[in-house]
PDB file of C-alpha atoms in Angstrom:
ATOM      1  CA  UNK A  15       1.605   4.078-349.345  1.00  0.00           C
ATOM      2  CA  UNK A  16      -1.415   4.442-351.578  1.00  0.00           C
ATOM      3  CA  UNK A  17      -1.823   6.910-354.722  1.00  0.00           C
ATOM      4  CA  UNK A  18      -3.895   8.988-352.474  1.00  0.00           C
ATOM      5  CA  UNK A  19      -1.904   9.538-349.514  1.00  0.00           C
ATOM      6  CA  UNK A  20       1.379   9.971-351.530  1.00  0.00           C
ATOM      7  CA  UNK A  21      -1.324  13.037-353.458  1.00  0.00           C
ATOM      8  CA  UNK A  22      -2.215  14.606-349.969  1.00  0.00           C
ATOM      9  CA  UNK A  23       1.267  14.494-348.574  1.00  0.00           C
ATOM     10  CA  UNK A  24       2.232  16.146-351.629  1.00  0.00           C
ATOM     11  CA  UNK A  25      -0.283  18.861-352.017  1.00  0.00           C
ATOM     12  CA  UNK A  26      -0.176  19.570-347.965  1.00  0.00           C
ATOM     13  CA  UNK A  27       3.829  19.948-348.468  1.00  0.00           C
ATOM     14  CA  UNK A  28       3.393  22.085-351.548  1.00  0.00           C
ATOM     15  CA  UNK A  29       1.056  24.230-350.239  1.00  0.00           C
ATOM     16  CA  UNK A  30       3.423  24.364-346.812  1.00  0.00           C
ATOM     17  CA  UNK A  31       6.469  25.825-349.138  1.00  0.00           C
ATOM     18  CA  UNK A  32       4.061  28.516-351.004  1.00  0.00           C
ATOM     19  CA  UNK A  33       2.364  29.556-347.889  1.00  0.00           C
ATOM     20  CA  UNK A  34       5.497  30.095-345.966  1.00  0.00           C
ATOM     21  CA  UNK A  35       7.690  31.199-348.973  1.00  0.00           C
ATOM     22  CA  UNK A  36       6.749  35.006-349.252  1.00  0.00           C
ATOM     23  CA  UNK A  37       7.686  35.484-345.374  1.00  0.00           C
ATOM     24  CA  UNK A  38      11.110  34.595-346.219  1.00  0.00           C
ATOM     25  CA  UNK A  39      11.288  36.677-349.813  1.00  0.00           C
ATOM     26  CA  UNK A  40       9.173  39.830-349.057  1.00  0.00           C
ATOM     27  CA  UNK A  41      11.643  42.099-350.493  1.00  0.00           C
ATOM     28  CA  UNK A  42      11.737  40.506-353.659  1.00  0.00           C
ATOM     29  CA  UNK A  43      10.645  42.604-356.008  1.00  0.00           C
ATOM     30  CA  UNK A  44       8.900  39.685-358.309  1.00  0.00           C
ATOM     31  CA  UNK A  45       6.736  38.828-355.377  1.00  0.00           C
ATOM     32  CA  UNK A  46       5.674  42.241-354.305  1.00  0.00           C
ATOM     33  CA  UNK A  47       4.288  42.415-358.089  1.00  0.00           C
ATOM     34  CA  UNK A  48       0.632  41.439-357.603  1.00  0.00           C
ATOM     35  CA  UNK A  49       0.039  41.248-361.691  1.00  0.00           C
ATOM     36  CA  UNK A  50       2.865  39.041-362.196  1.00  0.00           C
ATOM     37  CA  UNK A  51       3.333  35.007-362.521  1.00  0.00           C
ATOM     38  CA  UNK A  52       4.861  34.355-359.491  1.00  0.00           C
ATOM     39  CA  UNK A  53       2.171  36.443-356.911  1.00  0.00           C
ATOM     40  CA  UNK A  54      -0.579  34.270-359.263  1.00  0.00           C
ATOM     41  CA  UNK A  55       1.071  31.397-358.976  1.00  0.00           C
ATOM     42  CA  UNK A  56       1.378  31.168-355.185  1.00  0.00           C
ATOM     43  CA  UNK A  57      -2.165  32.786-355.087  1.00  0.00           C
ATOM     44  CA  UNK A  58      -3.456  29.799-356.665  1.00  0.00           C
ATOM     45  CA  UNK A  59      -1.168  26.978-355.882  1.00  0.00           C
ATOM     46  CA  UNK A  60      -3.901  25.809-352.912  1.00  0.00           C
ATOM     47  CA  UNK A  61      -6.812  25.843-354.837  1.00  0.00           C
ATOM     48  CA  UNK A  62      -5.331  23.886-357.538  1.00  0.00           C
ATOM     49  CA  UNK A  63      -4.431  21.137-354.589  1.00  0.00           C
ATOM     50  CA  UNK A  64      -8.059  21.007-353.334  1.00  0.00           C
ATOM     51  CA  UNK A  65      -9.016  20.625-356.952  1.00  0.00           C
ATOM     52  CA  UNK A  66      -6.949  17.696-357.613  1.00  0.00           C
ATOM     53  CA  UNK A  67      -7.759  16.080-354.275  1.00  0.00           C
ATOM     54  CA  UNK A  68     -11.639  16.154-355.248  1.00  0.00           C
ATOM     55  CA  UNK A  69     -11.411  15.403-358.351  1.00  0.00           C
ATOM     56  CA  UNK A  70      -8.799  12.332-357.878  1.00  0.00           C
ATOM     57  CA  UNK A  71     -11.382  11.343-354.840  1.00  0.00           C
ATOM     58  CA  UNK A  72     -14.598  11.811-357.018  1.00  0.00           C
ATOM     59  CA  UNK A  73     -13.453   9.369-359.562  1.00  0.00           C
ATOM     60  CA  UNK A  74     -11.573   6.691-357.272  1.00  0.00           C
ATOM     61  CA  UNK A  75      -8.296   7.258-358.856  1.00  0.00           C
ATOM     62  CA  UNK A  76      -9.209   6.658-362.265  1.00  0.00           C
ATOM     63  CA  UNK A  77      -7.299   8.023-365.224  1.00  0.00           C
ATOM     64  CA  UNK A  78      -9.436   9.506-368.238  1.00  0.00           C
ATOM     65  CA  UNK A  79      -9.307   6.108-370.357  1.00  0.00           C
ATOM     66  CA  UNK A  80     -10.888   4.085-367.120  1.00  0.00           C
ATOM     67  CA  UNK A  81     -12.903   6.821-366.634  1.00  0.00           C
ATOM     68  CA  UNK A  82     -14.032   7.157-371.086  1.00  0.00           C
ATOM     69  CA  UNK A  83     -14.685   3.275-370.474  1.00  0.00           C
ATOM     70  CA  UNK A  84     -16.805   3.195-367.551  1.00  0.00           C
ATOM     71  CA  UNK A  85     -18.520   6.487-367.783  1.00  0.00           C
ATOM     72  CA  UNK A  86     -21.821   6.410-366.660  1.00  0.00           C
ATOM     73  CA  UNK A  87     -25.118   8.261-365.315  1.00  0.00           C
ATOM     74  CA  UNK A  88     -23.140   8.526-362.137  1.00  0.00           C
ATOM     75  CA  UNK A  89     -19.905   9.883-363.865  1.00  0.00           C
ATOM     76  CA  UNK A  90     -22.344  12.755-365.869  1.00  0.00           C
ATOM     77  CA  UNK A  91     -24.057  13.672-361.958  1.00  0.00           C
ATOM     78  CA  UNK A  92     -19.915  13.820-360.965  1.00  0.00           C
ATOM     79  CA  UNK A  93     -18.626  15.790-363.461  1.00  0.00           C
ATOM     80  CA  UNK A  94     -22.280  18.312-363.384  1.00  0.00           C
ATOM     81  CA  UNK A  95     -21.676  18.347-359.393  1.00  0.00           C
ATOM     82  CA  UNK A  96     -17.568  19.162-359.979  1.00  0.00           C
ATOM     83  CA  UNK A  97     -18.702  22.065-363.057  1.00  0.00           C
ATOM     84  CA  UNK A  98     -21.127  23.673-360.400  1.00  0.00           C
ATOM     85  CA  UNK A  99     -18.761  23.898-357.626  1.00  0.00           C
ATOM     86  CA  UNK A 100     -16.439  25.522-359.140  1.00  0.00           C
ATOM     87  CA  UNK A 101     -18.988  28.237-360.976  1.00  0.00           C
ATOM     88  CA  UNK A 102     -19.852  28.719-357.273  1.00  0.00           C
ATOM     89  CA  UNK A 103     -16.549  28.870-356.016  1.00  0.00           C
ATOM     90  CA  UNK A 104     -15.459  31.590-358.770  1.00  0.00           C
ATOM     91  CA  UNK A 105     -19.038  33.318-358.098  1.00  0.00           C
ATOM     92  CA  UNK A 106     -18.771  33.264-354.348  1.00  0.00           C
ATOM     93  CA  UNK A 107     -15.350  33.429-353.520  1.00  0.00           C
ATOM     94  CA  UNK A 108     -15.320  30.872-351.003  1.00  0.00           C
ATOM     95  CA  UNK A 109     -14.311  27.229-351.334  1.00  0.00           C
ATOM     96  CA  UNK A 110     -15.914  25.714-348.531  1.00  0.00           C
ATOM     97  CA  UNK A 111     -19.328  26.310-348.859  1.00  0.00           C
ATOM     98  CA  UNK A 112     -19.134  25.441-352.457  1.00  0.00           C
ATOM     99  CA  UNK A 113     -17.752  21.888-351.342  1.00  0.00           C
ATOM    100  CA  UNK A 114     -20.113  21.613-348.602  1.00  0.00           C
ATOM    101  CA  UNK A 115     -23.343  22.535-350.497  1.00  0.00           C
ATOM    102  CA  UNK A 116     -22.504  20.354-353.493  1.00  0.00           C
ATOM    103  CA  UNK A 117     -21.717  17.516-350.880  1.00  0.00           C
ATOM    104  CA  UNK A 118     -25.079  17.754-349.447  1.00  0.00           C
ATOM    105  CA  UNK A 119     -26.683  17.939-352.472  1.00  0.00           C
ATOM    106  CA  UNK A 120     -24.834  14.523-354.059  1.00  0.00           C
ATOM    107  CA  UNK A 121     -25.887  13.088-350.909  1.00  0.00           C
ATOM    108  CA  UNK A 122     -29.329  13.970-351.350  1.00  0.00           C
ATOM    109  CA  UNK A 123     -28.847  12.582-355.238  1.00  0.00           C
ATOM    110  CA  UNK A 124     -27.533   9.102-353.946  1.00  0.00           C
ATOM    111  CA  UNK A 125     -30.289   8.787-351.337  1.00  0.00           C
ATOM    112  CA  UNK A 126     -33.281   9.449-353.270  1.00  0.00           C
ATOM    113  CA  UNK A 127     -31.298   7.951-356.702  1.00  0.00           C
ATOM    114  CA  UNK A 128     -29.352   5.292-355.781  1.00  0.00           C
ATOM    115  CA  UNK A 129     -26.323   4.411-358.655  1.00  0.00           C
TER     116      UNK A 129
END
């Protein structure tokens, strides 16, 4: 199995187990505490996924020394495109319309500027 599909199958079962745990633990006090670490924690825990999914798939896989070595006009429109999604994403609330506006737009980049 590649890097990549040992990261999704990981994410998809981590976010599985903190979706499903607070059915199972709903009387527990520490849960039912909205200002403490374990409510943020699971709050969180999927966004965090998605973040490491796009940013692993943005930069093929590469670790920061690959990416310090080959970083590029490409790598700067990457990391710009990454920075405004997630200023829209905390702005807006919403992931998906984040992801799918900045996709369209990098599109748009690589058509009219090819890297």
């Amino acid at each position: 199995m590649t890097n990549i599909i040992l990261l999704i199958l990981f994410s998809a079962i981590t976010i599985f187990i903190f979706r499903i745990s607070p059915f199972f633990l709903k009387e527990n006090k520490h849960l039912n505490n909205k200002e403490g670490f374990i409510y943020k924690s699971i709050s969180y825990s999927a966004q965090a996924m998605i973040g490491i999914i796009v940013f692993n798939s943005a930069f093929s896989g590469k670790n920061i020394l690959e990416l310090i070595d080959d970083f590029s006009l490409k790598t700067i429109v990457i990391l710009l495109l990454l920075l405004g999604t997630f200023i829209m994403t905390i702005l807006t609330k919403k992931i998906i319309p984040s992801f799918i506006i900045t996709l369209a737009l990098y599109s748009l980049i690589l058509y009219y500027f090819p890297m």
